Amino acid sequence: MRDAVRVWVLPAGAGPDELARYRAVLDPAERARAARLAADGLRDRFTVAHGALRVPGGRATGASPAALTWRRGRYGKPALTGPWRGLHTSLSYSGDLVAVALSEGRPVGVDIQHVVPGGDPVSASARFFHPREARHVAAGCDQAVRARRFVRLWARKEAAVKAAGGRLWPNLGMPVDRADVVECADPAGRHRLADVVAPQGCAVAVALAGQEPYAVECRTDLGDFR
Amino acid sequence: MLEHDVPTRDQVVERLTVLLTRMLRPDAPVTEQTQLMDELGLSSSLGLELLLALEDELEIQIDVEELDEDRMATLADLADYITANSTAR
């Protein structure tokens, strides 16, 4: 059977009741990290993102969402521990949206990026991306197109690096523009990318380890998790 | 300092403080101990903008081959990395 990855793209903001439900499934370390975030918006986004990862994670494993535990790998990629190791997870947030992804059996990376007005996508891609990608960004007919091209490539790179458990910065030169199967340099390995349908003004990409095709199921709500 | 010398760590700290304050408009003052991701919410894409701006302002090129999240946990960590991994343009 074809592999599948499930992706949720959710609003980062939530009302007090929903926030309380997300907060209730965080572990003490996550609550402490949330408390350190100075701005309300950042704190709420962190709470929603980590809570939103735990809710479907609990459903997929049959465990209580609050009981799930992750261990960080060499470059910080969190991996579920103990009996839940077969389930792979990833999360990302940007602006007012969060994205979480679950995959059975294959390491997963998801990334969401908003188009940020005022940035300089041409300079950024010339400095950090593969030369062909930098030319593609620079050839956009106006600033909006150049910015969209840049964030799509950035999301694809970051998703692949997250699936690989590598470091983003040394892998920014990895070309991701022409093919969905890409080669991460460190740690070396092939990963298959997919663009995920995203709200206007942002790009979402997901990657699974290995080059075999997979289905992407994208949802925009978690359902009832009281 | 000669015009094209690599900046000192103090100069890197000062520019990082200014740039982070301008970009992220934090409620509290930015210090060397500020946790960039956990307190300011610095994302990878904002980190890229930060490095580009720093390279332009200090006329340096930062080698990102060894850069990872642990090396940009606090402003002090990032300043240490940049001071040790930059060349003058």
Short mmCIF file of N, CA and C in Angstrom, two decimals, chain A residues 61-160:
data_model
loop_
_atom_site.label_atom_id
_atom_site.label_comp_id
_atom_site.label_asym_id
_atom_site.label_seq_id
_atom_site.Cartn_x
_atom_site.Cartn_y
_atom_site.Cartn_z
N THR A 61 -1.36 6.91 18.01
CA THR A 61 -0.65 5.92 18.83
C THR A 61 -1.56 5.24 19.85
N GLY A 62 -2.71 5.85 20.11
CA GLY A 62 -3.58 5.33 21.17
C GLY A 62 -3.15 5.78 22.55
N ALA A 63 -2.14 6.64 22.60
CA ALA A 63 -1.64 7.14 23.89
C ALA A 63 -2.36 8.45 24.25
N SER A 64 -2.27 8.81 25.52
CA SER A 64 -2.73 10.13 25.91
C SER A 64 -1.80 11.16 25.26
N PRO A 65 -2.36 12.22 24.63
CA PRO A 65 -1.49 13.21 23.98
C PRO A 65 -0.43 13.77 24.93
N ALA A 66 -0.79 13.96 26.18
CA ALA A 66 0.15 14.54 27.15
C ALA A 66 1.28 13.58 27.50
N ALA A 67 1.09 12.29 27.22
CA ALA A 67 2.10 11.30 27.63
C ALA A 67 3.21 11.14 26.60
N LEU A 68 2.98 11.64 25.37
CA LEU A 68 3.99 11.44 24.32
C LEU A 68 5.29 12.15 24.68
N THR A 69 6.41 11.49 24.40
CA THR A 69 7.71 12.10 24.68
C THR A 69 8.60 12.00 23.45
N TRP A 70 9.38 13.07 23.25
CA TRP A 70 10.30 13.14 22.10
C TRP A 70 11.73 13.25 22.64
N ARG A 71 12.67 12.78 21.84
CA ARG A 71 14.08 12.98 22.14
C ARG A 71 14.72 13.69 20.96
N ARG A 72 15.57 14.67 21.25
CA ARG A 72 16.19 15.42 20.17
C ARG A 72 17.40 14.68 19.61
N GLY A 73 17.51 14.66 18.28
CA GLY A 73 18.64 14.03 17.62
C GLY A 73 19.84 14.95 17.57
N ARG A 74 20.82 14.54 16.77
CA ARG A 74 22.11 15.25 16.73
C ARG A 74 21.94 16.74 16.44
N TYR A 75 21.08 17.07 15.50
CA TYR A 75 20.90 18.48 15.14
C TYR A 75 19.55 19.02 15.60
N GLY A 76 18.99 18.40 16.60
CA GLY A 76 17.79 18.96 17.21
C GLY A 76 16.48 18.41 16.73
N LYS A 77 16.48 17.50 15.75
CA LYS A 77 15.19 16.96 15.28
C LYS A 77 14.55 16.10 16.35
N PRO A 78 13.31 16.42 16.76
CA PRO A 78 12.67 15.60 17.79
C PRO A 78 12.11 14.31 17.20
N ALA A 79 12.34 13.20 17.88
CA ALA A 79 11.79 11.91 17.45
C ALA A 79 11.05 11.29 18.63
N LEU A 80 9.87 10.74 18.36
CA LEU A 80 9.10 10.10 19.43
C LEU A 80 9.91 8.93 20.01
N THR A 81 9.75 8.74 21.29
CA THR A 81 10.55 7.73 21.98
C THR A 81 9.71 6.48 22.30
N GLY A 82 10.39 5.46 22.78
CA GLY A 82 9.75 4.26 23.32
C GLY A 82 8.82 3.59 22.33
N PRO A 83 7.61 3.24 22.79
CA PRO A 83 6.72 2.45 21.94
C PRO A 83 6.18 3.23 20.74
N TRP A 84 6.44 4.53 20.70
CA TRP A 84 5.86 5.35 19.63
C TRP A 84 6.88 5.66 18.53
N ARG A 85 8.03 4.99 18.55
CA ARG A 85 9.10 5.35 17.63
C ARG A 85 8.74 5.18 16.16
N GLY A 86 7.77 4.33 15.85
CA GLY A 86 7.39 4.13 14.45
C GLY A 86 6.62 5.30 13.85
N LEU A 87 6.12 6.20 14.70
CA LEU A 87 5.39 7.37 14.21
C LEU A 87 6.35 8.55 14.15
N HIS A 88 6.39 9.20 13.00
CA HIS A 88 7.29 10.35 12.83
C HIS A 88 6.47 11.63 12.77
N THR A 89 7.02 12.69 13.33
CA THR A 89 6.27 13.93 13.46
C THR A 89 7.13 15.11 13.03
N SER A 90 6.46 16.18 12.67
CA SER A 90 7.18 17.42 12.37
C SER A 90 6.21 18.58 12.58
N LEU A 91 6.73 19.72 12.95
CA LEU A 91 5.87 20.90 13.06
C LEU A 91 6.62 22.13 12.61
N SER A 92 5.83 23.14 12.23
CA SER A 92 6.40 24.38 11.73
C SER A 92 5.41 25.49 12.01
N TYR A 93 5.89 26.70 12.20
CA TYR A 93 4.96 27.83 12.29
C TYR A 93 5.56 29.04 11.62
N SER A 94 4.66 29.84 11.10
CA SER A 94 5.05 31.07 10.42
C SER A 94 3.87 32.02 10.47
N GLY A 95 4.12 33.23 10.91
CA GLY A 95 3.03 34.20 10.99
C GLY A 95 1.88 33.66 11.81
N ASP A 96 0.67 33.67 11.23
CA ASP A 96 -0.52 33.28 11.99
C ASP A 96 -0.97 31.86 11.68
N LEU A 97 -0.06 31.04 11.18
CA LEU A 97 -0.42 29.66 10.85
C LEU A 97 0.59 28.68 11.44
N VAL A 98 0.11 27.48 11.74
CA VAL A 98 1.02 26.41 12.13
C VAL A 98 0.74 25.21 11.21
N ALA A 99 1.75 24.39 11.01
CA ALA A 99 1.59 23.16 10.22
C ALA A 99 2.18 22.02 11.03
N VAL A 100 1.45 20.91 11.11
CA VAL A 100 1.98 19.72 11.77
C VAL A 100 1.80 18.55 10.81
N ALA A 101 2.70 17.57 10.90
CA ALA A 101 2.65 16.43 9.98
C ALA A 101 2.97 15.15 10.74
N LEU A 102 2.28 14.08 10.34
CA LEU A 102 2.51 12.74 10.92
C LEU A 102 2.74 11.75 9.79
N SER A 103 3.67 10.84 10.01
CA SER A 103 3.95 9.79 9.02
C SER A 103 4.29 8.51 9.77
N GLU A 104 3.70 7.40 9.31
CA GLU A 104 4.03 6.09 9.88
C GLU A 104 5.23 5.53 9.13
N GLY A 105 6.31 5.29 9.83
CA GLY A 105 7.42 4.54 9.25
C GLY A 105 8.50 5.34 8.57
N ARG A 106 8.16 6.47 7.98
CA ARG A 106 9.18 7.26 7.26
C ARG A 106 9.35 8.62 7.94
N PRO A 107 10.59 9.00 8.26
CA PRO A 107 10.83 10.32 8.84
C PRO A 107 10.22 11.42 7.98
N VAL A 108 9.63 12.41 8.63
CA VAL A 108 8.88 13.46 7.94
C VAL A 108 9.41 14.84 8.32
N GLY A 109 9.31 15.76 7.38
CA GLY A 109 9.58 17.17 7.67
C GLY A 109 8.51 18.01 7.03
N VAL A 110 8.00 19.00 7.75
CA VAL A 110 7.02 19.92 7.17
C VAL A 110 7.51 21.33 7.42
N ASP A 111 7.23 22.21 6.49
CA ASP A 111 7.61 23.61 6.69
C ASP A 111 6.57 24.53 6.09
N ILE A 112 6.27 25.59 6.82
CA ILE A 112 5.35 26.62 6.34
C ILE A 112 6.08 27.95 6.39
N GLN A 113 5.95 28.71 5.32
CA GLN A 113 6.62 30.01 5.23
C GLN A 113 5.66 31.03 4.65
N HIS A 114 5.54 32.18 5.32
CA HIS A 114 4.78 33.28 4.75
C HIS A 114 5.66 34.12 3.85
N VAL A 115 5.04 34.70 2.86
CA VAL A 115 5.73 35.71 2.05
C VAL A 115 5.82 36.97 2.91
N VAL A 116 7.05 37.38 3.20
CA VAL A 116 7.23 38.53 4.08
C VAL A 116 7.47 39.77 3.22
N PRO A 117 6.59 40.78 3.34
CA PRO A 117 6.82 41.98 2.55
C PRO A 117 8.09 42.69 3.00
N GLY A 118 8.78 43.27 2.06
CA GLY A 118 9.97 44.05 2.42
C GLY A 118 11.25 43.26 2.44
N GLY A 119 11.16 41.93 2.32
CA GLY A 119 12.39 41.15 2.27
C GLY A 119 13.09 41.32 0.93
N ASP A 120 14.25 40.74 0.81
CA ASP A 120 15.01 40.85 -0.44
C ASP A 120 15.29 39.45 -0.95
N PRO A 121 14.29 38.83 -1.61
CA PRO A 121 14.46 37.43 -2.03
C PRO A 121 15.58 37.24 -3.04
N VAL A 122 15.86 38.26 -3.84
CA VAL A 122 16.91 38.11 -4.86
C VAL A 122 18.28 38.01 -4.19
N SER A 123 18.56 38.93 -3.26
CA SER A 123 19.84 38.87 -2.56
C SER A 123 19.96 37.60 -1.72
N ALA A 124 18.87 37.24 -1.03
CA ALA A 124 18.91 36.07 -0.16
C ALA A 124 19.17 34.80 -0.95
N SER A 125 18.50 34.66 -2.11
CA SER A 125 18.70 33.45 -2.90
C SER A 125 20.07 33.46 -3.57
N ALA A 126 20.53 34.64 -3.98
CA ALA A 126 21.87 34.71 -4.58
C ALA A 126 22.94 34.32 -3.56
N ARG A 127 22.70 34.66 -2.32
CA ARG A 127 23.68 34.39 -1.27
C ARG A 127 23.66 32.93 -0.83
N PHE A 128 22.46 32.33 -0.73
CA PHE A 128 22.36 31.02 -0.06
C PHE A 128 21.88 29.87 -0.95
N PHE A 129 21.20 30.14 -2.07
CA PHE A 129 20.60 29.06 -2.85
C PHE A 129 21.53 28.60 -3.98
N HIS A 130 21.16 27.49 -4.60
CA HIS A 130 21.83 27.01 -5.81
C HIS A 130 21.73 28.11 -6.88
N PRO A 131 22.77 28.31 -7.70
CA PRO A 131 22.74 29.40 -8.69
C PRO A 131 21.53 29.34 -9.62
N ARG A 132 21.12 28.13 -10.03
CA ARG A 132 19.96 28.03 -10.92
C ARG A 132 18.70 28.53 -10.22
N GLU A 133 18.56 28.19 -8.93
CA GLU A 133 17.40 28.66 -8.18
C GLU A 133 17.44 30.18 -8.00
N ALA A 134 18.64 30.70 -7.76
CA ALA A 134 18.76 32.15 -7.60
C ALA A 134 18.33 32.86 -8.88
N ARG A 135 18.70 32.29 -10.04
CA ARG A 135 18.29 32.90 -11.31
C ARG A 135 16.77 32.82 -11.47
N HIS A 136 16.18 31.69 -11.04
CA HIS A 136 14.73 31.53 -11.13
C HIS A 136 14.02 32.58 -10.27
N VAL A 137 14.51 32.80 -9.08
CA VAL A 137 13.90 33.82 -8.21
C VAL A 137 14.04 35.20 -8.85
N ALA A 138 15.25 35.51 -9.30
CA ALA A 138 15.51 36.85 -9.84
C ALA A 138 14.72 37.12 -11.11
N ALA A 139 14.34 36.05 -11.84
CA ALA A 139 13.64 36.23 -13.11
C ALA A 139 12.14 36.47 -12.92
N GLY A 140 11.67 36.45 -11.69
CA GLY A 140 10.25 36.74 -11.44
C GLY A 140 9.89 38.12 -11.96
N CYS A 141 8.65 38.26 -12.48
CA CYS A 141 8.31 39.50 -13.20
C CYS A 141 8.11 40.68 -12.25
N ASP A 142 7.79 40.43 -11.01
CA ASP A 142 7.68 41.54 -10.05
C ASP A 142 8.05 41.03 -8.66
N GLN A 143 8.06 41.95 -7.70
CA GLN A 143 8.51 41.61 -6.35
C GLN A 143 7.66 40.49 -5.73
N ALA A 144 6.34 40.52 -6.00
CA ALA A 144 5.46 39.50 -5.41
C ALA A 144 5.80 38.11 -5.95
N VAL A 145 6.05 38.02 -7.24
CA VAL A 145 6.39 36.72 -7.84
C VAL A 145 7.75 36.25 -7.32
N ARG A 146 8.70 37.18 -7.24
CA ARG A 146 10.03 36.80 -6.74
C ARG A 146 9.93 36.30 -5.29
N ALA A 147 9.12 36.98 -4.49
CA ALA A 147 8.97 36.57 -3.08
C ALA A 147 8.29 35.20 -2.99
N ARG A 148 7.28 34.96 -3.83
CA ARG A 148 6.59 33.65 -3.81
C ARG A 148 7.53 32.53 -4.22
N ARG A 149 8.32 32.78 -5.25
CA ARG A 149 9.28 31.76 -5.68
C ARG A 149 10.28 31.46 -4.56
N PHE A 150 10.72 32.50 -3.90
CA PHE A 150 11.71 32.32 -2.83
C PHE A 150 11.12 31.49 -1.68
N VAL A 151 9.93 31.84 -1.21
CA VAL A 151 9.40 31.12 -0.04
C VAL A 151 9.03 29.67 -0.40
N ARG A 152 8.62 29.43 -1.64
CA ARG A 152 8.34 28.03 -2.02
C ARG A 152 9.63 27.21 -1.94
N LEU A 153 10.71 27.73 -2.49
CA LEU A 153 11.98 27.00 -2.46
C LEU A 153 12.46 26.84 -1.02
N TRP A 154 12.33 27.90 -0.23
CA TRP A 154 12.77 27.84 1.17
C TRP A 154 12.00 26.77 1.93
N ALA A 155 10.67 26.74 1.74
CA ALA A 155 9.85 25.74 2.44
C ALA A 155 10.26 24.33 2.03
N ARG A 156 10.54 24.12 0.74
CA ARG A 156 10.94 22.80 0.26
C ARG A 156 12.30 22.39 0.85
N LYS A 157 13.23 23.32 0.91
CA LYS A 157 14.54 23.01 1.49
C LYS A 157 14.39 22.66 2.97
N GLU A 158 13.64 23.48 3.68
CA GLU A 158 13.54 23.25 5.13
C GLU A 158 12.78 21.96 5.42
N ALA A 159 11.77 21.65 4.62
CA ALA A 159 11.05 20.38 4.83
C ALA A 159 11.99 19.19 4.62
N ALA A 160 12.79 19.23 3.56
CA ALA A 160 13.72 18.12 3.29
C ALA A 160 14.75 17.98 4.39
#
